[in-house]
Amino acid sequence: MSHIDPDDLAMAALGDLALDADAAAHLSQCATCADELAALEQTVTVARGAHRAGLATPAAHVWDAVAREIAADRTDADPTDPRLDRDEGRGRVHRAPRRARLSRRLAVLAGGLVATAAVVVLVVTLITPRPIDIATATLDAFPDHPGARGSATLERESDGVERVIVDLDADLADTGHREVWLLTPDGSDLVSLGILDGTTGSFTIPADVDTARFSVVDISQEPDDGDHTHSGDSIVRGQLESS
């Protein structure tokens, strides 16, 4: 039996064709056909598993291999017609070399991999639940920080996790740091969410903190003195209101 037609091998790799008994027997004895089928199956496996692999960028050696295959395709093909080798004297048309045909099929499957990855990214983007804004606050300046202003948004993820996203526009002090807090409306209790590095920050609210009770957002100026209590020097503060 001659070598298995590359189109049949490609279909078999995709699972769209079951090789007959003669082809299966040939495959068990022919290293060339077996290697070609293995290469095609590997490409299909990578394409179909792209979403489980985290859509990682292919390594440099993968693209090098593709480039070598394309170069080989150009080298093996007839210079005047890369697809056909015509023997006018005998009236025959020969197929391009097997290596060239294989590289074209690998290129098609590699293109399928890119398309599959793009589709997976789109689908994941569309079906991934987005956080819901459940409250917002305008943060007003305290007398010691004239001109300061800010905003806060309370959002909830689909898994119930809540976050506060704050934006602050205020002069930066020469020393110390800024800290974000949640307070009760009467100021009798408070919880630190963390240090604000820069002008914008996102802070996960501890699961045991009830934002219905701790509904005031405060950003303070804190000295670097190791004291984890509120300094009393609030820059801005505002009440969260349901969106």
Short mmCIF file of C-alpha atoms in Angstrom, two decimals:
data_model
loop_
_atom_site.label_atom_id
_atom_site.label_comp_id
_atom_site.label_asym_id
_atom_site.label_seq_id
_atom_site.Cartn_x
_atom_site.Cartn_y
_atom_site.Cartn_z
CA MET A 1 0.00 0.00 0.00
CA SER A 2 1.22 3.53 -0.86
CA HIS A 3 1.36 6.22 1.78
CA ILE A 4 -1.95 7.32 3.28
CA ASP A 5 -3.38 10.41 1.63
CA PRO A 6 -2.52 13.48 3.73
CA ASP A 7 -6.12 14.67 3.47
CA ASP A 8 -7.25 11.42 5.10
CA LEU A 9 -4.64 11.84 7.82
CA ALA A 10 -5.83 15.39 8.51
CA MET A 11 -9.44 14.20 8.72
CA ALA A 12 -8.41 11.35 11.02
CA ALA A 13 -6.55 13.79 13.28
CA LEU A 14 -9.68 15.91 13.51
CA GLY A 15 -11.77 12.83 14.34
CA ASP A 16 -13.88 13.20 11.20
CA LEU A 17 -12.64 10.02 9.54
CA ALA A 18 -11.98 6.50 10.81
CA LEU A 19 -9.12 4.87 8.90
CA ASP A 20 -10.01 1.52 7.33
CA ALA A 21 -8.22 -1.72 8.17
CA ASP A 22 -5.68 -1.40 5.34
CA ALA A 23 -4.80 2.18 6.33
CA ALA A 24 -4.51 1.20 10.00
CA ALA A 25 -2.21 -1.69 9.11
CA HIS A 26 -0.07 0.60 6.96
CA LEU A 27 0.07 3.16 9.75
CA SER A 28 1.46 0.57 12.15
CA GLN A 29 4.36 -0.14 9.79
CA CYS A 30 5.05 3.24 8.20
CA ALA A 31 6.96 5.69 10.37
CA THR A 32 6.43 8.54 7.87
CA CYS A 33 2.64 8.33 7.98
CA ALA A 34 2.65 7.70 11.73
CA ASP A 35 4.78 10.79 12.37
CA GLU A 36 2.60 12.91 10.10
CA LEU A 37 -0.57 11.78 11.90
CA ALA A 38 1.03 12.38 15.30
CA ALA A 39 1.98 15.93 14.33
CA LEU A 40 -1.53 16.67 13.12
CA GLU A 41 -3.11 15.16 16.24
CA GLN A 42 -0.82 17.24 18.46
CA THR A 43 -1.91 20.43 16.69
CA VAL A 44 -5.58 19.50 17.06
CA THR A 45 -5.10 18.67 20.76
CA VAL A 46 -3.47 22.04 21.43
CA ALA A 47 -6.22 23.89 19.55
CA ARG A 48 -9.04 22.13 21.37
CA GLY A 49 -7.36 22.52 24.73
CA ALA A 50 -6.55 26.22 24.34
CA HIS A 51 -9.14 27.32 26.91
CA ARG A 52 -7.82 24.86 29.50
CA ALA A 53 -4.24 25.97 28.90
CA GLY A 54 -5.06 29.56 29.87
CA LEU A 55 -4.46 30.81 26.32
CA ALA A 56 -0.73 31.12 26.94
CA THR A 57 1.37 32.66 24.21
CA PRO A 58 3.10 29.89 22.19
CA ALA A 59 6.79 29.53 22.94
CA ALA A 60 9.33 30.95 20.52
CA HIS A 61 10.39 27.50 19.34
CA VAL A 62 6.83 26.82 18.14
CA TRP A 63 6.87 29.83 15.85
CA ASP A 64 10.41 28.88 14.73
CA ALA A 65 9.10 25.46 13.73
CA VAL A 66 6.24 27.01 11.77
CA ALA A 67 8.69 29.33 10.00
CA ARG A 68 10.92 26.37 9.09
CA GLU A 69 7.94 24.47 7.69
CA ILE A 70 6.89 27.44 5.58
CA ALA A 71 10.47 27.86 4.32
CA ALA A 72 10.60 24.15 3.48
CA ASP A 73 7.31 24.47 1.60
CA ARG A 74 8.78 27.22 -0.57
CA THR A 75 12.02 25.29 -1.13
CA ASP A 76 10.39 21.97 -2.05
CA ALA A 77 7.82 23.46 -4.40
CA ASP A 78 8.42 24.01 -8.13
CA PRO A 79 9.68 27.62 -8.61
CA THR A 80 7.26 28.33 -11.47
CA ASP A 81 4.20 26.87 -9.71
CA PRO A 82 4.40 26.03 -6.01
CA ARG A 83 1.36 23.75 -6.21
CA LEU A 84 1.88 21.67 -9.34
CA ASP A 85 4.73 19.90 -11.13
CA ARG A 86 3.53 19.27 -14.71
CA ASP A 87 5.20 16.71 -16.98
CA GLU A 88 3.99 17.93 -20.37
CA GLY A 89 5.73 15.14 -22.27
CA ARG A 90 3.80 12.40 -20.48
CA GLY A 91 0.64 14.32 -19.75
CA ARG A 92 0.88 13.78 -16.01
CA VAL A 93 0.40 16.15 -13.07
CA HIS A 94 2.36 15.33 -9.91
CA ARG A 95 1.36 16.40 -6.40
CA ALA A 96 3.61 18.81 -4.58
CA PRO A 97 6.02 17.06 -2.17
CA ARG A 98 4.42 15.46 0.91
CA ARG A 99 6.43 17.73 3.19
CA ALA A 100 4.99 20.81 1.47
CA ARG A 101 1.45 19.46 1.71
CA LEU A 102 1.96 18.60 5.37
CA SER A 103 3.24 22.07 6.17
CA ARG A 104 0.20 23.60 4.48
CA ARG A 105 -2.09 21.44 6.59
CA LEU A 106 -0.19 22.33 9.72
CA ALA A 107 -0.50 26.00 8.78
CA VAL A 108 -4.26 25.59 8.38
CA LEU A 109 -4.54 23.85 11.74
CA ALA A 110 -2.30 26.47 13.35
CA GLY A 111 -4.65 29.10 11.96
CA GLY A 112 -7.47 27.15 13.53
CA LEU A 113 -5.63 27.33 16.87
CA VAL A 114 -5.45 31.12 16.66
CA ALA A 115 -9.13 31.32 15.71
CA THR A 116 -10.10 28.97 18.53
CA ALA A 117 -8.14 31.03 21.07
CA ALA A 118 -9.84 34.22 19.85
CA VAL A 119 -13.27 32.62 20.15
CA VAL A 120 -12.48 31.36 23.66
CA VAL A 121 -11.38 34.85 24.75
CA LEU A 122 -14.59 36.34 23.34
CA VAL A 123 -16.84 33.73 24.94
CA VAL A 124 -15.12 34.01 28.33
CA THR A 125 -15.44 37.79 28.17
CA LEU A 126 -19.13 37.58 27.36
CA ILE A 127 -20.11 34.93 29.92
CA THR A 128 -17.96 36.06 32.86
CA PRO A 129 -20.26 37.92 35.27
CA ARG A 130 -19.24 41.52 35.83
CA PRO A 131 -19.24 43.14 39.27
CA ILE A 132 -22.40 45.01 40.19
CA ASP A 133 -22.17 48.56 41.52
CA ILE A 134 -24.36 48.61 44.60
CA ALA A 135 -23.45 51.98 46.14
CA THR A 136 -21.43 55.13 45.47
CA ALA A 137 -20.15 58.01 47.56
CA THR A 138 -18.87 61.51 46.95
CA LEU A 139 -15.94 62.12 49.29
CA ASP A 140 -15.84 65.67 50.61
CA ALA A 141 -12.78 67.44 51.98
CA PHE A 142 -12.09 68.17 55.63
CA PRO A 143 -11.06 71.73 56.62
CA ASP A 144 -7.37 70.83 56.96
CA HIS A 145 -7.32 69.63 53.33
CA PRO A 146 -9.00 72.34 51.27
CA GLY A 147 -9.50 71.47 47.62
CA ALA A 148 -9.32 67.73 48.20
CA ARG A 149 -12.04 65.59 46.69
CA GLY A 150 -12.72 61.96 45.97
CA SER A 151 -15.21 59.27 45.09
CA ALA A 152 -15.92 55.70 46.13
CA THR A 153 -17.80 52.81 44.54
CA LEU A 154 -18.96 49.70 46.36
CA GLU A 155 -19.21 46.72 44.03
CA ARG A 156 -20.16 43.09 44.52
CA GLU A 157 -18.80 40.13 42.57
CA SER A 158 -20.98 37.20 41.51
CA ASP A 159 -19.48 35.15 44.37
CA GLY A 160 -20.59 37.75 46.93
CA VAL A 161 -17.18 39.35 47.49
CA GLU A 162 -17.44 43.10 47.94
CA ARG A 163 -14.85 45.73 47.06
CA VAL A 164 -14.50 49.45 47.48
CA ILE A 165 -12.82 51.36 44.67
CA VAL A 166 -11.66 54.84 45.65
CA ASP A 167 -10.30 57.80 43.72
CA LEU A 168 -8.62 60.70 45.51
CA ASP A 169 -7.52 64.08 44.26
CA ALA A 170 -5.53 65.82 47.01
CA ASP A 171 -2.13 67.31 47.70
CA LEU A 172 0.41 64.68 48.74
CA ALA A 173 1.95 65.17 52.17
CA ASP A 174 5.74 65.17 52.52
CA THR A 175 5.69 62.26 54.98
CA GLY A 176 3.38 59.46 56.09
CA HIS A 177 0.82 57.56 54.04
CA ARG A 178 -2.86 57.51 53.21
CA GLU A 179 -5.24 54.87 54.56
CA VAL A 180 -8.77 53.87 53.53
CA TRP A 181 -11.40 53.14 56.17
CA LEU A 182 -15.02 52.11 56.53
CA LEU A 183 -16.88 53.77 59.40
CA THR A 184 -20.31 53.55 60.94
CA PRO A 185 -22.36 56.72 60.30
CA ASP A 186 -21.93 57.87 63.91
CA GLY A 187 -18.18 57.23 63.86
CA SER A 188 -18.35 54.84 66.80
CA ASP A 189 -16.65 51.97 64.96
CA LEU A 190 -14.31 51.67 62.01
CA VAL A 191 -12.38 49.15 59.91
CA SER A 192 -9.16 49.74 58.01
CA LEU A 193 -9.17 48.49 54.41
CA GLY A 194 -5.53 49.26 53.68
CA ILE A 195 -3.04 51.80 52.45
CA LEU A 196 -3.85 53.88 49.37
CA ASP A 197 -0.80 53.83 47.13
CA GLY A 198 -1.28 56.61 44.58
CA THR A 199 -4.61 58.20 43.74
CA THR A 200 -6.72 55.11 42.97
CA GLY A 201 -7.13 51.84 44.81
CA SER A 202 -9.34 48.76 45.05
CA PHE A 203 -9.89 47.19 48.46
CA THR A 204 -11.54 43.87 49.25
CA ILE A 205 -13.92 44.13 52.19
CA PRO A 206 -13.50 41.39 54.84
CA ALA A 207 -16.35 38.87 54.77
CA ASP A 208 -17.33 39.68 58.36
CA VAL A 209 -17.78 43.40 57.67
CA ASP A 210 -21.40 44.42 57.02
CA THR A 211 -21.41 47.32 54.57
CA ALA A 212 -24.97 48.13 55.56
CA ARG A 213 -23.51 49.11 58.95
CA PHE A 214 -20.07 50.34 57.85
CA SER A 215 -21.41 52.65 55.18
CA VAL A 216 -19.04 55.62 55.36
CA VAL A 217 -15.79 55.77 53.38
CA ASP A 218 -12.92 57.75 54.88
CA ILE A 219 -9.41 58.41 53.59
CA SER A 220 -6.96 59.65 56.20
CA GLN A 221 -3.42 60.94 56.38
CA GLU A 222 -1.40 58.67 58.66
CA PRO A 223 2.09 59.13 60.14
CA ASP A 224 4.62 56.32 59.82
CA ASP A 225 4.66 55.72 63.56
CA GLY A 226 3.54 52.10 63.75
CA ASP A 227 0.20 53.07 65.32
CA HIS A 228 -2.57 51.24 63.45
CA THR A 229 -5.42 53.34 64.82
CA HIS A 230 -6.97 56.23 62.89
CA SER A 231 -4.84 59.38 63.20
CA GLY A 232 -7.86 61.67 63.32
CA ASP A 233 -6.53 63.50 60.25
CA SER A 234 -9.19 62.71 57.65
CA ILE A 235 -8.63 64.05 54.14
CA VAL A 236 -12.04 63.23 52.66
CA ARG A 237 -15.14 61.34 53.78
CA GLY A 238 -18.50 60.39 52.33
CA GLN A 239 -21.62 58.27 52.86
CA LEU A 240 -22.25 55.34 50.53
CA GLU A 241 -25.65 55.62 48.87
CA SER A 242 -27.38 52.80 46.99
CA SER A 243 -26.89 53.01 43.22
#
